[in-house]
JSON list of C-alpha atoms (C1' of nucleotides) in Angstrom, two decimals:
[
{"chain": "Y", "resi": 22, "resn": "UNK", "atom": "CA", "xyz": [13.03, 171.41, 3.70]},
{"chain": "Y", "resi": 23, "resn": "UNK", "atom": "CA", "xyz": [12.52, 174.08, 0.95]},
{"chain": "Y", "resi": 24, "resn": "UNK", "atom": "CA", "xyz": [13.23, 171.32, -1.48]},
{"chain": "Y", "resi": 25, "resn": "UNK", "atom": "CA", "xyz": [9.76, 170.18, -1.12]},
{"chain": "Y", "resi": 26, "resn": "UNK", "atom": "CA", "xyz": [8.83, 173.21, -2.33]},
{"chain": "Y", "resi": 27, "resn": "UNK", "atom": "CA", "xyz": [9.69, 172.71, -5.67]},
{"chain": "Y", "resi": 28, "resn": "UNK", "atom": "CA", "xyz": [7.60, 169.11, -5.97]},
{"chain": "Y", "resi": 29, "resn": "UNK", "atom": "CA", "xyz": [4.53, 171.08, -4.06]},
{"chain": "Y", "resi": 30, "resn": "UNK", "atom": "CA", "xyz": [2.45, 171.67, -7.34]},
{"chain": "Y", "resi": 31, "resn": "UNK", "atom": "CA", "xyz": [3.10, 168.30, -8.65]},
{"chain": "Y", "resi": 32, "resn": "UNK", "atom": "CA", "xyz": [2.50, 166.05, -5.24]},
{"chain": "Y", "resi": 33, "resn": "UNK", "atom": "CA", "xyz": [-0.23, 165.43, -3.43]},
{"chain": "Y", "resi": 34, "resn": "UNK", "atom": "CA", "xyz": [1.04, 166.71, 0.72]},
{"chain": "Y", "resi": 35, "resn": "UNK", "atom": "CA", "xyz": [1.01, 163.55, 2.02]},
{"chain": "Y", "resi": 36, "resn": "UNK", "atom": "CA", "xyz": [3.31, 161.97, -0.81]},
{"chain": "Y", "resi": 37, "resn": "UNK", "atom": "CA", "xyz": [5.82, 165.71, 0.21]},
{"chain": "Y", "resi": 38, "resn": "UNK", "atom": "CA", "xyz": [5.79, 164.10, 3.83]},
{"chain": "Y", "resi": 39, "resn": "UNK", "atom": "CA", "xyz": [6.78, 160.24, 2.59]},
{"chain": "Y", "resi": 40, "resn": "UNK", "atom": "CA", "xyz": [9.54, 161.74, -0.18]},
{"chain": "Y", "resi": 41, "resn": "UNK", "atom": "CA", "xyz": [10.49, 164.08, 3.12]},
{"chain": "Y", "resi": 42, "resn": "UNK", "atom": "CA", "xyz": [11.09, 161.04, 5.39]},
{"chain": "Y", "resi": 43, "resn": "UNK", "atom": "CA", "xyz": [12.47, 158.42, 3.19]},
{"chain": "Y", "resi": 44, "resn": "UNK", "atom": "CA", "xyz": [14.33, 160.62, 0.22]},
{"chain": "Y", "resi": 45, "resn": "UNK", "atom": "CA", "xyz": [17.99, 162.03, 1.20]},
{"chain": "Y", "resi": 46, "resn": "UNK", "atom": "CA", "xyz": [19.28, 164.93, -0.12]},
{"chain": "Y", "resi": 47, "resn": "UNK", "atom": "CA", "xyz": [22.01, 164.13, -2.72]},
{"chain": "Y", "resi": 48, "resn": "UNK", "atom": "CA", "xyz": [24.63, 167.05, -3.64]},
{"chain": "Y", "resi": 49, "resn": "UNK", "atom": "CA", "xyz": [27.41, 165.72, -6.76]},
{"chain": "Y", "resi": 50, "resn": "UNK", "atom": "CA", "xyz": [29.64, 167.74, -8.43]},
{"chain": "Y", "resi": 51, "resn": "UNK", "atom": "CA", "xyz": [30.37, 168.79, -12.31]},
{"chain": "Y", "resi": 52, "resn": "UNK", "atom": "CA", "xyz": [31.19, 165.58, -14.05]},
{"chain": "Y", "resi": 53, "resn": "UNK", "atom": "CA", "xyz": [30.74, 163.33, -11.39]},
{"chain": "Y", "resi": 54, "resn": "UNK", "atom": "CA", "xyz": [29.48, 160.28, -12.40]},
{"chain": "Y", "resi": 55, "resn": "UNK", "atom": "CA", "xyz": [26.20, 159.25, -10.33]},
{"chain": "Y", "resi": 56, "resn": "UNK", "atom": "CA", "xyz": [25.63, 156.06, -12.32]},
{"chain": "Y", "resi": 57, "resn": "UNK", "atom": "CA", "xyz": [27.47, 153.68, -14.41]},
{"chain": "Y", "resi": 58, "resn": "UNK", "atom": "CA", "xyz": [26.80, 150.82, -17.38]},
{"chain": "Y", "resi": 59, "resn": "UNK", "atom": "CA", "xyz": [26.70, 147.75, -14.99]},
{"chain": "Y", "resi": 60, "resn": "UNK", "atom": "CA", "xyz": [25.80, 149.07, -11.94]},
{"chain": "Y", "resi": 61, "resn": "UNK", "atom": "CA", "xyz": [22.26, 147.97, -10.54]},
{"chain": "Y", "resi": 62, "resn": "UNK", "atom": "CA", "xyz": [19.96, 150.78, -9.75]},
{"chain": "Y", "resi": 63, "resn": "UNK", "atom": "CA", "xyz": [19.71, 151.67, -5.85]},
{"chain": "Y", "resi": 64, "resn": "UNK", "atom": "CA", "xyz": [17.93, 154.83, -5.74]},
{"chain": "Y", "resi": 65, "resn": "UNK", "atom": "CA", "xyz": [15.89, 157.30, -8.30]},
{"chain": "Y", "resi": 66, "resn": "UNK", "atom": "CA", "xyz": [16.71, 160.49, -8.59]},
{"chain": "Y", "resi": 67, "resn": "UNK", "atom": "CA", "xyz": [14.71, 163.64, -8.34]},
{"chain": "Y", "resi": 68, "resn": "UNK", "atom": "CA", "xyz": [16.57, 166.46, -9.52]},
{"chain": "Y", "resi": 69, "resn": "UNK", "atom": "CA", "xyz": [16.29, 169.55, -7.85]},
{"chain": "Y", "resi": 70, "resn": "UNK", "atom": "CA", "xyz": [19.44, 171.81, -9.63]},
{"chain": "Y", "resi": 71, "resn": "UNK", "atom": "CA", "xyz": [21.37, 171.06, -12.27]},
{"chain": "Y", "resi": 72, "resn": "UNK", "atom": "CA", "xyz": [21.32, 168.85, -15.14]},
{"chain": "Y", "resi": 73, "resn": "UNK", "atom": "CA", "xyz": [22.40, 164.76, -15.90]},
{"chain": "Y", "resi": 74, "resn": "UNK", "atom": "CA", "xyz": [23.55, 163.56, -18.96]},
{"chain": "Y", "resi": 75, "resn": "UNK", "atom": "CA", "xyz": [22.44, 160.62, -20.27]},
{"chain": "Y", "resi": 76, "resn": "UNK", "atom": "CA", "xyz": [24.92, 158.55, -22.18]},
{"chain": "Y", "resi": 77, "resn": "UNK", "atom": "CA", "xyz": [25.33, 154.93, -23.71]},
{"chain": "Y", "resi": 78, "resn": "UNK", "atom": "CA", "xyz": [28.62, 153.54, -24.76]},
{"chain": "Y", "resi": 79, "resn": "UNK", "atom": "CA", "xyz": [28.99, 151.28, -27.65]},
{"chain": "Y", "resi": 80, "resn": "UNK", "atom": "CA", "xyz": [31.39, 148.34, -27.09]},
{"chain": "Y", "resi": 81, "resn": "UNK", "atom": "CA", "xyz": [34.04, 150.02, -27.34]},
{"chain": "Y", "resi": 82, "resn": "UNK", "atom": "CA", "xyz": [33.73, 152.82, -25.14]},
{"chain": "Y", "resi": 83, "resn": "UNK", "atom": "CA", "xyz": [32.74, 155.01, -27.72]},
{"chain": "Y", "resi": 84, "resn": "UNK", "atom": "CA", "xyz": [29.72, 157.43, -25.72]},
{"chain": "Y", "resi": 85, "resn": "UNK", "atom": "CA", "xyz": [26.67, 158.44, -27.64]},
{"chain": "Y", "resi": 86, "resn": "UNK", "atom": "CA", "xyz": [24.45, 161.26, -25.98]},
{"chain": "Y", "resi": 87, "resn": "UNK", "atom": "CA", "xyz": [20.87, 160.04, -24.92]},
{"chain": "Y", "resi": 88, "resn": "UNK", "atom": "CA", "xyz": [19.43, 162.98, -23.17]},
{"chain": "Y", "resi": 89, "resn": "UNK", "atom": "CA", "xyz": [19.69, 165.53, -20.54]},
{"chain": "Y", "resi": 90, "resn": "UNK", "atom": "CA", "xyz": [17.46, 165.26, -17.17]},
{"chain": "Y", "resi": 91, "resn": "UNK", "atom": "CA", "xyz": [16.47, 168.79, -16.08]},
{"chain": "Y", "resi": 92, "resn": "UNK", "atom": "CA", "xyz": [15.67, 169.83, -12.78]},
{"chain": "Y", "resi": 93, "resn": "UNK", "atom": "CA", "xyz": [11.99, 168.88, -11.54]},
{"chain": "Y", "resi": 94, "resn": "UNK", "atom": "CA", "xyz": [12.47, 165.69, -13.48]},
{"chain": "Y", "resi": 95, "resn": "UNK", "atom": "CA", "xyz": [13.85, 162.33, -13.18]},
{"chain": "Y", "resi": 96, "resn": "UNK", "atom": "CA", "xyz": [15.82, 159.69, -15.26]},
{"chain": "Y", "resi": 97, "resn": "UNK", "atom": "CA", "xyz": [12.97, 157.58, -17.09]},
{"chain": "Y", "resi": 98, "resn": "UNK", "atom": "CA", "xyz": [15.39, 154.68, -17.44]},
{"chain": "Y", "resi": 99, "resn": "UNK", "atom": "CA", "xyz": [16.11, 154.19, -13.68]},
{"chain": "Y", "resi": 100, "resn": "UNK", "atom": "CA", "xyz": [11.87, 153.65, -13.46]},
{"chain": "Y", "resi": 101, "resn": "UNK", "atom": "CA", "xyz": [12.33, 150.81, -15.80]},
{"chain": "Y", "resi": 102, "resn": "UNK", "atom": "CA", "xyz": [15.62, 149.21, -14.29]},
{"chain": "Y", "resi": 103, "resn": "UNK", "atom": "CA", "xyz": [14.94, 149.55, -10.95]},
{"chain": "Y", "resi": 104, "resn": "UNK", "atom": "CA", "xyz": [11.74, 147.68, -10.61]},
{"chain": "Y", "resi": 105, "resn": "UNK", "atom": "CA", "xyz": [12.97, 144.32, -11.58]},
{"chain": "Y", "resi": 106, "resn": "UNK", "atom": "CA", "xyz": [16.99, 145.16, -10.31]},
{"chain": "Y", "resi": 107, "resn": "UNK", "atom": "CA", "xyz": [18.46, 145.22, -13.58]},
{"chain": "Y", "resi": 108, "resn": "UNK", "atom": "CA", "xyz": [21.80, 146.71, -14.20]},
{"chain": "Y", "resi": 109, "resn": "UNK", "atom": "CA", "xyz": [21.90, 149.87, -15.79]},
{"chain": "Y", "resi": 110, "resn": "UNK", "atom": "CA", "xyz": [22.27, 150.11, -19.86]},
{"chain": "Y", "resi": 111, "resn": "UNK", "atom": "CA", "xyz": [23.51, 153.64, -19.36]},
{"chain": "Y", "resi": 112, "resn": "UNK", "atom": "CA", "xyz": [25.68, 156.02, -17.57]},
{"chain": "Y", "resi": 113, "resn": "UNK", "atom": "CA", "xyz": [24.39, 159.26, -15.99]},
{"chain": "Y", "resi": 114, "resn": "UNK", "atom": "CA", "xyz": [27.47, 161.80, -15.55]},
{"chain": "Y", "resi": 115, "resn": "UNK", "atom": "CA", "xyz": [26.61, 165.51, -13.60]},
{"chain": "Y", "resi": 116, "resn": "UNK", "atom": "CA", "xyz": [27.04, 167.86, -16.36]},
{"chain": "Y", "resi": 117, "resn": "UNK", "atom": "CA", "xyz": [26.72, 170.77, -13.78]},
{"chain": "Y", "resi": 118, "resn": "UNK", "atom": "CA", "xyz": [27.16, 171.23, -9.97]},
{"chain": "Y", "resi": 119, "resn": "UNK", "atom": "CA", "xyz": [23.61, 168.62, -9.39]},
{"chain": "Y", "resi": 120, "resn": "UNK", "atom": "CA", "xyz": [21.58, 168.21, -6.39]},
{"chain": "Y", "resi": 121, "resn": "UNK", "atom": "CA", "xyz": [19.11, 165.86, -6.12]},
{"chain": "Y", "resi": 122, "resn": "UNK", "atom": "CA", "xyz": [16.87, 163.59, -3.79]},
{"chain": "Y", "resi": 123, "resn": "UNK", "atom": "CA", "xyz": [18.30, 160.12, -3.53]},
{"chain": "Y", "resi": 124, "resn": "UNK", "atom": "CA", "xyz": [14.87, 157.96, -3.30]},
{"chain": "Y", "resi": 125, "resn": "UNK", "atom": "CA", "xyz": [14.98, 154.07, -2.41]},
{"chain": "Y", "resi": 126, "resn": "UNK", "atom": "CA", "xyz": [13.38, 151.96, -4.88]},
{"chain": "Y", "resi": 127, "resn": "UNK", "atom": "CA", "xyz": [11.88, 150.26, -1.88]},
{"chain": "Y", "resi": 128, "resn": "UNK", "atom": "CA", "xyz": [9.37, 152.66, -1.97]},
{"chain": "Y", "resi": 129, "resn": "UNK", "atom": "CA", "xyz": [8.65, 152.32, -5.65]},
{"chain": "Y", "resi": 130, "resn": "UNK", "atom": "CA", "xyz": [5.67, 149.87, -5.63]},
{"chain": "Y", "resi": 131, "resn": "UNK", "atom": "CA", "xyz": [3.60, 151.14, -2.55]},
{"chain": "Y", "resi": 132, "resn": "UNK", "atom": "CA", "xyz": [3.98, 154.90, -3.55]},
{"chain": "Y", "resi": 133, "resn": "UNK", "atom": "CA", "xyz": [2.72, 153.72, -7.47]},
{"chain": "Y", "resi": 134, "resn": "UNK", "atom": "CA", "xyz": [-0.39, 152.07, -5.51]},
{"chain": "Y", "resi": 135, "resn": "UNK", "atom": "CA", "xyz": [-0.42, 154.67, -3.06]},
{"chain": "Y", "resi": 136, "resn": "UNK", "atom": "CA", "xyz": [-0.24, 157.82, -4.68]},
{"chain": "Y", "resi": 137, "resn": "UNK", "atom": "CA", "xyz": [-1.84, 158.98, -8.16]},
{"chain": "Y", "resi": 138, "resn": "UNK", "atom": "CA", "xyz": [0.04, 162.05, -8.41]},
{"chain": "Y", "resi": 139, "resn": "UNK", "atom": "CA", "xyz": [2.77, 159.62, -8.45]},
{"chain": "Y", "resi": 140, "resn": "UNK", "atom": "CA", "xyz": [1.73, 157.21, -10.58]},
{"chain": "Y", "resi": 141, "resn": "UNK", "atom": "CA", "xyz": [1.21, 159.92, -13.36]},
{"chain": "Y", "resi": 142, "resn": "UNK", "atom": "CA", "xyz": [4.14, 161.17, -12.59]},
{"chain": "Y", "resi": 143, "resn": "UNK", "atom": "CA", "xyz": [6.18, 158.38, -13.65]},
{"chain": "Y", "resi": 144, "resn": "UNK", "atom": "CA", "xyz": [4.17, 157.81, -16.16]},
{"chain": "Y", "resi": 145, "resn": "UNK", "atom": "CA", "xyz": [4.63, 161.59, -17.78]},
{"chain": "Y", "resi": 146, "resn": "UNK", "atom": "CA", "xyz": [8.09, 161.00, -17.44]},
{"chain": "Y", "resi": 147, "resn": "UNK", "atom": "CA", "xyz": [8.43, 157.74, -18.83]},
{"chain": "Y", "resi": 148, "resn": "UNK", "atom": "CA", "xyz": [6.35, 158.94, -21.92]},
{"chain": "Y", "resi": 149, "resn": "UNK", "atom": "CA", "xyz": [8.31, 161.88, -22.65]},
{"chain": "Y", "resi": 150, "resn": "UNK", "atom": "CA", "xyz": [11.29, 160.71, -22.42]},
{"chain": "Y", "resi": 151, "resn": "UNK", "atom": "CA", "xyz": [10.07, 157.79, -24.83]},
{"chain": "Y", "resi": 152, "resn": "UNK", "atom": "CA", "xyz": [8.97, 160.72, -27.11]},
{"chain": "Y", "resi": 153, "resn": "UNK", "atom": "CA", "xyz": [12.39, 162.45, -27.23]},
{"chain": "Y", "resi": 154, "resn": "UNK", "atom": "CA", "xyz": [14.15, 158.98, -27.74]},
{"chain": "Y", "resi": 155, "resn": "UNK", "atom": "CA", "xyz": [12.20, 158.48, -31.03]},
{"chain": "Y", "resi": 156, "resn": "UNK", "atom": "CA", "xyz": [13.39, 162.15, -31.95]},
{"chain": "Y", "resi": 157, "resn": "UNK", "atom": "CA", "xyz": [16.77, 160.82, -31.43]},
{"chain": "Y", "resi": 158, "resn": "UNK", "atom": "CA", "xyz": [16.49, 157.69, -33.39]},
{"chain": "Y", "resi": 159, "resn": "UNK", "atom": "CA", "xyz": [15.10, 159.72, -36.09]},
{"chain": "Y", "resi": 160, "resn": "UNK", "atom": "CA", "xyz": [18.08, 162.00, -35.68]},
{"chain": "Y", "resi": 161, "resn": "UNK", "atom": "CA", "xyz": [20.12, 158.79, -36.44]},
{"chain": "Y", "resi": 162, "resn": "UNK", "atom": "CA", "xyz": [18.55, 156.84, -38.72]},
{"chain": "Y", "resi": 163, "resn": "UNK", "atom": "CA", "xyz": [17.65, 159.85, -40.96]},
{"chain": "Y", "resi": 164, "resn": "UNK", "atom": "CA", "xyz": [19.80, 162.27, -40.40]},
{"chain": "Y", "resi": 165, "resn": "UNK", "atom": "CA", "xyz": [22.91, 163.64, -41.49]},
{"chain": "Y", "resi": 166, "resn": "UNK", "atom": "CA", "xyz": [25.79, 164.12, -39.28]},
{"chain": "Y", "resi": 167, "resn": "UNK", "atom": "CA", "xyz": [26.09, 168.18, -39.91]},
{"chain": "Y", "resi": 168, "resn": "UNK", "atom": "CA", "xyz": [22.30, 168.17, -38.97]},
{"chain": "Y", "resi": 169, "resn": "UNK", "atom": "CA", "xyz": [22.99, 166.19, -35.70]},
{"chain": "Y", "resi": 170, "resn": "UNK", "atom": "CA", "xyz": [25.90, 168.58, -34.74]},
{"chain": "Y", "resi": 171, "resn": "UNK", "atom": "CA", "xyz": [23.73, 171.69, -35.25]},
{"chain": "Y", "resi": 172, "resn": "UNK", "atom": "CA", "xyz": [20.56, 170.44, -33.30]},
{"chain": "Y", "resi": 173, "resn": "UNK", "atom": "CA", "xyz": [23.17, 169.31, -30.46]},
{"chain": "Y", "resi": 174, "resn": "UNK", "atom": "CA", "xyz": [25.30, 172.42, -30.54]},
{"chain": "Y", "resi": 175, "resn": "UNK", "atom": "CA", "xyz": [21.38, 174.34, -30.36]},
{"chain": "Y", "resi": 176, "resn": "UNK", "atom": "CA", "xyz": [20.54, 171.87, -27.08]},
{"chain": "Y", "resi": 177, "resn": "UNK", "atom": "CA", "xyz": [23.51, 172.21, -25.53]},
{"chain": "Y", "resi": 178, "resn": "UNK", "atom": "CA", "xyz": [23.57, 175.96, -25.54]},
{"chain": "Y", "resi": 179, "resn": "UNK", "atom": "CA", "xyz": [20.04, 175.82, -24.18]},
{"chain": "Y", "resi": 180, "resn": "UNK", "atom": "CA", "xyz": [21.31, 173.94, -21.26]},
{"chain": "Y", "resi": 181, "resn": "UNK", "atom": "CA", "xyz": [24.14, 176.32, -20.48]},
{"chain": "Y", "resi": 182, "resn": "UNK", "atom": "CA", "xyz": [21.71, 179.41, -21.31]},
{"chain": "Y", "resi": 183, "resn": "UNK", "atom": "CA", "xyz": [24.71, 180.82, -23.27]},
{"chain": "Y", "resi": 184, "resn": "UNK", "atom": "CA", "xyz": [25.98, 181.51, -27.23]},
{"chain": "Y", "resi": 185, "resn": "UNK", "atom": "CA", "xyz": [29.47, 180.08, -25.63]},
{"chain": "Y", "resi": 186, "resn": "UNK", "atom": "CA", "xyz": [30.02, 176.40, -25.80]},
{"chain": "Y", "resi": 187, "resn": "UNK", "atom": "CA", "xyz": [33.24, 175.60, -24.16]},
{"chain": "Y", "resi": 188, "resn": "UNK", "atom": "CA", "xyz": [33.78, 171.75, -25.78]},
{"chain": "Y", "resi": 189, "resn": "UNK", "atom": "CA", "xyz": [37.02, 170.56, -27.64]},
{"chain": "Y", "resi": 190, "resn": "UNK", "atom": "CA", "xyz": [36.05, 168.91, -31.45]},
{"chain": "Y", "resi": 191, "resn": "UNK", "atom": "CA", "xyz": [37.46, 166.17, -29.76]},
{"chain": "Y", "resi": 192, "resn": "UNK", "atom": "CA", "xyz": [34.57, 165.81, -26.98]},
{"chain": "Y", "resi": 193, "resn": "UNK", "atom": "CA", "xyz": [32.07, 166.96, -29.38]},
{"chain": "Y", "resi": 194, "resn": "UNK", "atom": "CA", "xyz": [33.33, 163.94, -31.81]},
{"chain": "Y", "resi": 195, "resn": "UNK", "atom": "CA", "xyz": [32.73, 161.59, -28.59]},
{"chain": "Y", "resi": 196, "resn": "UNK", "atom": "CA", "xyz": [29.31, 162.45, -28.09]},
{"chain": "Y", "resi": 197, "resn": "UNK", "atom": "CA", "xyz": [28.22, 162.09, -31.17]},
{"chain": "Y", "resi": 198, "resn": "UNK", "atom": "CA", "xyz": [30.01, 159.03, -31.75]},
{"chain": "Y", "resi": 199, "resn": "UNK", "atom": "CA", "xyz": [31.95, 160.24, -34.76]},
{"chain": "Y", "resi": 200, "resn": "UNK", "atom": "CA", "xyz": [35.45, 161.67, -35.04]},
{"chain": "Y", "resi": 201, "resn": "UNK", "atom": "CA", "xyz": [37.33, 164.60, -34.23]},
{"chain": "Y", "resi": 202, "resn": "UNK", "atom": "CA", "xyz": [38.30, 165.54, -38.03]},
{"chain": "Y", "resi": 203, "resn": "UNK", "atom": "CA", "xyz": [34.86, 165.40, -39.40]},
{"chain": "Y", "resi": 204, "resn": "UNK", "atom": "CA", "xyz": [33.57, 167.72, -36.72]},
{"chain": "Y", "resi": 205, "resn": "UNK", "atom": "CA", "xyz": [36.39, 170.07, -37.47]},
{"chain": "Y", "resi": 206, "resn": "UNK", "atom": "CA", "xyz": [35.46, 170.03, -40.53]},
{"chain": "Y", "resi": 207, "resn": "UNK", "atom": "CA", "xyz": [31.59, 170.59, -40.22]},
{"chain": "Y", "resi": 208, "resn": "UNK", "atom": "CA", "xyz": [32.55, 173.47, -37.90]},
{"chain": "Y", "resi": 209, "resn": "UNK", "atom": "CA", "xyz": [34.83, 175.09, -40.27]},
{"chain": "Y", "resi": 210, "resn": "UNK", "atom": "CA", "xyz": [31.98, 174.69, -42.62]},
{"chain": "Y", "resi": 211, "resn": "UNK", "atom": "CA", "xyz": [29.51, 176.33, -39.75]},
{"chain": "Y", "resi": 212, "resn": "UNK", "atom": "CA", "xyz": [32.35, 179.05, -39.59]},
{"chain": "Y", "resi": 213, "resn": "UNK", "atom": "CA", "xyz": [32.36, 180.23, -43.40]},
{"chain": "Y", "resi": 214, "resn": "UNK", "atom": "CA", "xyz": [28.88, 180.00, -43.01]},
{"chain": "Y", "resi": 215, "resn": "UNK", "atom": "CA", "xyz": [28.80, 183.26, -40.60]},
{"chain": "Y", "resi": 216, "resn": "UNK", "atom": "CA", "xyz": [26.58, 180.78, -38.33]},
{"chain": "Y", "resi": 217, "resn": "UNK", "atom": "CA", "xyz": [29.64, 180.44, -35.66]},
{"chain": "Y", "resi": 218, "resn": "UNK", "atom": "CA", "xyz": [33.13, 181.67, -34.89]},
{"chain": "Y", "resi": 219, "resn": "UNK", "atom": "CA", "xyz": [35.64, 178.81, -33.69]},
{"chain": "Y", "resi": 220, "resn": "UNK", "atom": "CA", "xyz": [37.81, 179.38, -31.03]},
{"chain": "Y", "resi": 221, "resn": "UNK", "atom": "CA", "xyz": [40.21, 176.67, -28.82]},
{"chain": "Y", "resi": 222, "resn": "UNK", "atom": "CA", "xyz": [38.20, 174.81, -26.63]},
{"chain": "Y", "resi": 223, "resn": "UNK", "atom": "CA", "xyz": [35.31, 177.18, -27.33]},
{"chain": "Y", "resi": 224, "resn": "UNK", "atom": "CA", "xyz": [32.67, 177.62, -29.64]},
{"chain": "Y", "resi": 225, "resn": "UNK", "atom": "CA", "xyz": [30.37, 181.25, -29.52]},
{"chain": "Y", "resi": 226, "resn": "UNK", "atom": "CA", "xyz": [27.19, 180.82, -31.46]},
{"chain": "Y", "resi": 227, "resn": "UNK", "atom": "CA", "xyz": [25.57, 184.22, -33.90]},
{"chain": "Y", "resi": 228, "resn": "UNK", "atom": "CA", "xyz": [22.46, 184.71, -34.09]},
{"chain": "Y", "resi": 229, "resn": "UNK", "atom": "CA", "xyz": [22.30, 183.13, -37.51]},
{"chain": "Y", "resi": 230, "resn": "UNK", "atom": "CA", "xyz": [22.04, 179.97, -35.93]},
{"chain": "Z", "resi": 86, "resn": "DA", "atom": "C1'", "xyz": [61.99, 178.63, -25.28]},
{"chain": "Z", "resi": 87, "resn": "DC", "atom": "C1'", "xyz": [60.06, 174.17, -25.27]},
{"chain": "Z", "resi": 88, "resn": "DA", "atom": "C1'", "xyz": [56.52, 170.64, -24.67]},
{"chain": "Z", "resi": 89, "resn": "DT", "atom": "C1'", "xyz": [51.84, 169.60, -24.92]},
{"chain": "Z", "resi": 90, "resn": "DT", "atom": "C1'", "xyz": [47.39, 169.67, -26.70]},
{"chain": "Z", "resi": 91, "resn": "DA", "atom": "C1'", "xyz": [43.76, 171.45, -29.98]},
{"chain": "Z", "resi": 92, "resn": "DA", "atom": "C1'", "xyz": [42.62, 172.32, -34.58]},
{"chain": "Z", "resi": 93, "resn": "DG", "atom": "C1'", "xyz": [43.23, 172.18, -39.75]},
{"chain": "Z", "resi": 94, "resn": "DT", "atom": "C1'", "xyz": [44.12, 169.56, -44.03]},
{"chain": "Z", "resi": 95, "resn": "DG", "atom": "C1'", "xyz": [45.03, 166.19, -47.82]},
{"chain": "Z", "resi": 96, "resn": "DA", "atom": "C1'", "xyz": [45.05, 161.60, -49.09]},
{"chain": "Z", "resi": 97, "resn": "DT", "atom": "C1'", "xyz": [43.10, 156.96, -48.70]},
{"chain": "Z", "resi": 98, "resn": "DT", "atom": "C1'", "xyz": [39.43, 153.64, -47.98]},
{"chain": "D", "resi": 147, "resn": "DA", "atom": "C1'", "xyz": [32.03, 159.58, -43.12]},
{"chain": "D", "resi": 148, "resn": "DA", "atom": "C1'", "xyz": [36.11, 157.50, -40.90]},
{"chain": "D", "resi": 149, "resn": "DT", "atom": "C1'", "xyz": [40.98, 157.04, -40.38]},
{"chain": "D", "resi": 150, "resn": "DC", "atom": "C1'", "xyz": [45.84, 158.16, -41.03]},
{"chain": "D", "resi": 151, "resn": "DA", "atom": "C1'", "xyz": [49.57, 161.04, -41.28]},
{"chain": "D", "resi": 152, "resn": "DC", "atom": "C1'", "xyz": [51.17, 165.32, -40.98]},
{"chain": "D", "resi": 153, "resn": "DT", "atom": "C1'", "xyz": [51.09, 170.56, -40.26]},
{"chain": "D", "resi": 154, "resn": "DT", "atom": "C1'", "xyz": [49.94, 174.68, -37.82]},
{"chain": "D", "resi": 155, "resn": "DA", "atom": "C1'", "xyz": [48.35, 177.26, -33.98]},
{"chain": "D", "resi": 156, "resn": "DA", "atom": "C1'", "xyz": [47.39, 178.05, -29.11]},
{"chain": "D", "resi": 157, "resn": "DT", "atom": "C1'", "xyz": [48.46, 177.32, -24.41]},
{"chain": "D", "resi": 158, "resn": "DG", "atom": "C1'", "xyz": [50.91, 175.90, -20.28]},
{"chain": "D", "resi": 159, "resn": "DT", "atom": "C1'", "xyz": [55.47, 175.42, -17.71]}
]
DNA sequence: ACATTAAGTGATT
DNA sequence: AATCACTTAATGT
């Protein structure tokens, strides 16, 4: 298994042999989604390619963006759920072609007694992804909307690697939990602003941004 | 050419 | 900043 491979620097051998045996090797598409609001936690994932997004709906069905899960990492939130079988408070949708290892929460308690390198693991994921949550309840509480759009209009290119962002206002209004005219509008601002040029259903950042 | 969907805009709260 | 109502522009069939 080359996947190992990628976890070599970060395990200790013996934990690559137990993730080898009991992990299976998960393969979703682009917008598949791999877990929903509700749904009790069966496995964790370790992401090899590809990235999750992180979402949480508001009562009615409106989706705000949490975070994205890059590859090498794992969702912080299923650590939490999963240990005392909760259902999930979010939704985790493939926002690429995603493969990951699928590993039972069985495991969860002897490996964190077991393993250090796993332990800390968990740990380092747990308290960054607390870290980033502040930054996004900052973002919230303190923020302005046109600030919001242009920090996740900067993330999201970084997680395509490209200048092109091919999102409708509409799905941009979604994730942000605000509405289609207002983004419009901020854009169209953005535009005059020589920091973008607008297309349909595609957005190409300048360097000004 | 026509229907559908995305984007732009002014007015109202 | 959100919503409504309406227009204009782009795209698919």
């Amino acid at each position: 298994m080359e996947i190992a491979e990628k976890f070599k620097n970060v395990f200790e051998p013996e934990l690559l042999n137990e993730i080898k045996a009991k992990a299976k090797l998960v393969q979703v598409k682009e917008g598949d989604i791999i877990l929903d609001i509700g749904q009790t936690v069966k496995i964790i994932p370790l992401l090899i390619k590809g990235i999750l997004k992180i979402t949480r709906a508001d009562d009615y069905g409106k989706e705000l963006l949490l975070y994205y899960v890059h590859s090498n990492e794992s969702c912080a939130m299923t650590f939490t759920c999963c240990m005392q079988q909760y259902p999930s408070e979010i939704k985790a949708t493939a926002e690429s072609d995603v493969e990951f290892l699928a590993i039972p929460i069985g495991v969860m308690d002897e490996w964190l007694a077991k393993y250090p390198t796993w332990k800390s693991f968990v740990m380092r994921t747990i308290r960054n992804r607390f870290n980033e949550l502040l930054g996004t309840i900052d973002q919230l509480a303190f923020q302005k909307l046109d600030e919001r759009l242009v920090t996740y209009l900067k993330e999201k290119s970084k997680a395509t690697g490209s200048a092109l962002i091919n999102l409708s206002h509409e799905e941009i209004a979604r994730e942000l939990a605000s509405s289609r005219e207002v983004i419009s509008r901020l854009l169209k601002k953005l535009e005059n602003d020589n920091k973008l040029l607008l297309y349909r259903n595609q957005i190409k950042l300048l360097q000004a941004f």
